Amino acid sequence: MSAVNVARVKNATQLSAFNDETNGFVWTADKAVDGVVPERSPEVDKCCSASQAQLQGFQVYIQNETAGEKIHVYNNTGAPFPDNATFAITIEPVRNVTIIRVERPTPNNIITLCEVEAYEVCDDGTYGPTCSGRCGFCQDGAACHKETGTCPAGCQGGWKGDLCIQRANVLFNKTVTLSGGEGGALATDGCTDQTTASTCCCSTDAQTTNAITVNLGGSIEIGRVFIYGKDGLEGQLSGFLLYDNALRLPRALLYNSSMHAAINGIYDVIINPHVSTRSLIIERISNPSVPLTVCEVEAFTVCPAGKYGDTCLEECGHCLDNDTCHGIIGTCARGCSAGWRGDTCKDACTNGTWGLNCSDTCGNCVNDTQCDVINGMCPSGCAAGYQGVNCTLDCVPPQFGDNCMSTCYCTDNATCDRVTGACPSTCQPGWHGSSCSETCVGSTFGQNCSEQCGNCRDGVICDVISGDCPNGCAPGWINNTCKTECNAGFYGDNCSKACGNCADDVICDPASGACPTGCAPGWTGNSTSCKTECSSGRFGPNCEGRCFCANGVACNATSGVCPAGCDDGVIGEFCHIDLNRAIGKASNQSSTYFGNGFLWNPSLAVDGDWTQSNATISRTCSQTDLFDEAPSWQLDMESVSRIENILVYGRTDMLGSAYLINFTLHVSNTTDVSGLDLDYVQTGAYGEGIFNVSFPSPVLARYVTIALPRRGALCLCEVRVFGDCADGTFGVACDGRCYCAGGAACDKDTGECPAGGCSPGYTGLKCDTECNGGKYGDTCLQDCGSCANDDVCDHVTGRCPNGCSDGWLNDTCQTECSNSSYGVQCNETCGWCKNNASCNHVNGSCPDGCAAGYKGKLCKEGCANGTYGENCAMICGNCVNDTVCDTYSGSCDLGCDDGFTGETCSTVEGQGGNPDGDDDGVNTGAIVGGIFGALAAVVIVVVAYKIYMKRSAGRSGGFGGSKKYDPYQTESNGGSNSNMSQRAEHEYAGIDDDIGYGSFKVDNTRL
């Protein structure tokens, strides 16, 4: 049977499922086909619930379909319960099954199953648990038993054993005839005793020609024969010949014993090829005459064609011409097919050999691979330098490489290396590479592909050798290689076309003929040729200018000048400014006619083209449907506009008047004109189809409505609306703005202001250009001040939008900081500049450096660490008790240390004493010196005070007047007193411009 359980995970059903509340799960039908066989108790594995009582007496039925016949195949009633709880049920005869049913006939009983497995039977010819066993040789070709492999009716002739896979002696007990003598039956009695005492051997009479014939009783395929001789009587068997069928002449010689030696007195006769025969004949011709003695003759049949071996499971090898191998030993009677060798022809040729008997040598295969063992061909082709069916031929120049498939192109057709393709010198033009086998690519050609192709038509690659373009040149180029550009003034294919009229006499593009700077005045052609003269009403470069000359006369195509002036409603030097205020405005009509392949949209009546020719050609007119019940057309000026007159243009072709005669016109500020009085009704002759509707005084209106008082079509080629602009505006649409001096009105057409000029902040003839370039005011002649962030000032007032840059004041930021101030809004106070100079009004720096006693970028830092003087470059002397000297003069306020004297305490005492050494009495010199010193001190104080007052008067926010100087005031009291805290450092300076702040402190000061 099959090793595969075909019932696993198949659909399973049951009448009901037991809900096992104790163990907490439901015993559903699918658990019997889940492939799980419990190893522990079912309750633990949760795959089923089984007990003997719940399965005893079960019955098994099979069905081929759901509603088919239910066939009973197993009855468990009274059967013992196996120890392993497994029932192996064999169904005989074999049946096709769709449904397996397991039932217990006793009502109200539980039936439980742990697993149901089903296995298919083996196919005919196989047997065993996995159907891997092959049936033997059953009688009449019957199938063996699917499980055991035994043959139901025994074995075929020539085979024996339980499985019929052992060869049987087909000569056993067959009839034997001797040429003379008796006892022939002993040769096939199954006794192979060869001893001298054997009594189971037969012998013919002593004759010159002796024969033993075995009759097989029918035609049997014989492949092997054993002939047993008797010990000591070898001479009575040796030299025999073995023939087949005695009834067939000439007889076929199967074996000549004189060419073989017996082994242990036994001749092993391999009949190759095997024969189908009815008899075997053992014959010997002897002189002198001796008997022919044989103890036993055995013969064995062969396997079916294509098989051999003891059990016929071996496949034949590759016999010559597909011969069948020997059915027992597998040898090929005529040898092996090409590519194979060995006794059974199963060994492929190796080591570079092929063909019959592997006698041929492989050619030169790529990568030294083994050639095909049958035909000698190389599977991956020939090695470089070789070709031919078997890769045995050298490449023929100029071929080289693998299979000689590559071609080299050497200069002068020299022979390249047949393996690498290397040329002895250089490559031919058009080729490159180490083997001169790569053609030029990427638009290159010539020797070593060093030249670039020209400009070939359609981008085609040029000839790799000559560089010639196969399909000719691209437009703009000539000659074979297409590298020569057209001569000046010519372009196109073969440079056969002349350039048009390009602006500024520029040469046209040699390929397209396009003029790079456009057409010369008076010519057009979409800049591709400039060969078409301007049509009537057009002029200038590329005919882009429009002119509307009086009486429809054409303007000069080059200059645009109208010979007889401008048409109605048109102004300008070239009659190019249409004063029509309706151009491009919104419009609608009661219906829209579709004819001649296009829509006659309402916008065509306000497109600025008042051509009146046949509308079917020019397509410049609007039109309603031919049978419109109330045809009308309406213009929306988009805002209330001043309207002085309206020109209405109809068609001039034969049917033109029918589409406009007797039209009516309304001007209004509402789209619904029903009930409003008509402003115009056309009467009289149609004439040229141009109707001027004028008003006694300007009308302020938004909508213009034109209608026909009848059923039919309304056609309008153009509706032009004219009106004066409001003061301060000008232009065709009154959308220009002018700013004239004193609010005067500018020219309504040109925008030019009268003689008074422009309002402040504006310039130009139309006074519509704001001052720029940092200018403002009247005639834009005033310069903007220093605005913060480099802003541009207001073009009218000059004011800076975000204030002034550092160092500047007032609205226009044109006033520098003063009174010793600087920075943003001049809020910073200058430091102590040398010579009482003012600091830079922007950054506060002192032009000549700091005054004595101060330092730093802004000269606001006093000297420190025992320094004084300009830039604090001087070192103090020897002040008493190491006090700090005056930072301005360097003097010691509390006197000098012992042993030092002088204003800065830098002179050692005794070095400047009385040379006479007169120490007695009153020192007159000292008294006189003291008096003069006191007077000098008073003078110094007065002078210092005057210096201070003079400086204070020159500073804004000075410290004179009613202000009291507080020597303890700090910067936290406000920016205006920032200098006070710095000046407090010099409160005790004897000679300083800080003297005289309402109280003069002289404590500890020497005068």
Coordinates of N, CA and C in Angstrom, one line a residue, residues 318-321 336-341 349 354-358 372-375:
H318 N 24.9 1.4 -23.2 CA 24.8 2.0 -24.5 C 25.4 1.1 -25.5
C319 N 24.6 0.1 -25.9 CA 25.1 -0.8 -26.9 C 25.1 -0.2 -28.3
L320 N 26.0 -0.7 -29.1 CA 26.1 -0.3 -30.5 C 24.8 -0.4 -31.2
D321 N 24.4 0.7 -31.9 CA 23.2 0.7 -32.7 C 22.0 0.4 -31.9
C336 N 30.2 -1.3 -27.7 CA 29.5 -0.1 -27.2 C 29.2 0.9 -28.3
S337 N 28.2 1.7 -28.1 CA 28.0 2.9 -29.0 C 29.2 3.9 -28.8
A338 N 29.3 4.8 -29.7 CA 30.3 5.8 -29.6 C 30.2 6.6 -28.4
G339 N 31.3 6.8 -27.7 CA 31.3 7.6 -26.4 C 31.2 6.8 -25.2
W340 N 31.1 5.4 -25.3 CA 30.9 4.6 -24.1 C 31.9 3.4 -24.1
R341 N 32.2 2.9 -23.0 CA 33.1 1.9 -22.9 C 32.7 1.0 -21.6
C349 N 33.3 8.0 -22.1 CA 34.7 8.3 -22.4 C 35.2 9.5 -21.5
W354 N 36.8 10.2 -27.2 CA 35.5 10.1 -27.7 C 35.4 9.0 -28.7
G355 N 34.1 8.8 -29.2 CA 33.9 7.9 -30.3 C 33.9 6.4 -29.9
L356 N 33.9 5.5 -30.9 CA 33.8 4.1 -30.7 C 35.1 3.7 -29.9
N357 N 34.8 2.9 -28.9 CA 35.8 2.4 -28.0 C 36.7 3.6 -27.4
C358 N 36.1 4.8 -27.5 CA 36.8 6.0 -26.9 C 38.2 6.1 -27.5
D372 N 32.2 16.3 -26.5 CA 31.1 15.3 -26.5 C 31.6 13.9 -26.8
V373 N 31.3 13.0 -25.9 CA 31.8 11.6 -26.0 C 31.3 10.9 -27.2
I374 N 30.3 11.3 -27.8 CA 29.7 10.6 -29.0 C 30.2 11.1 -30.3
N375 N 30.1 12.5 -30.5 CA 30.5 13.0 -31.8 C 31.8 13.9 -31.7

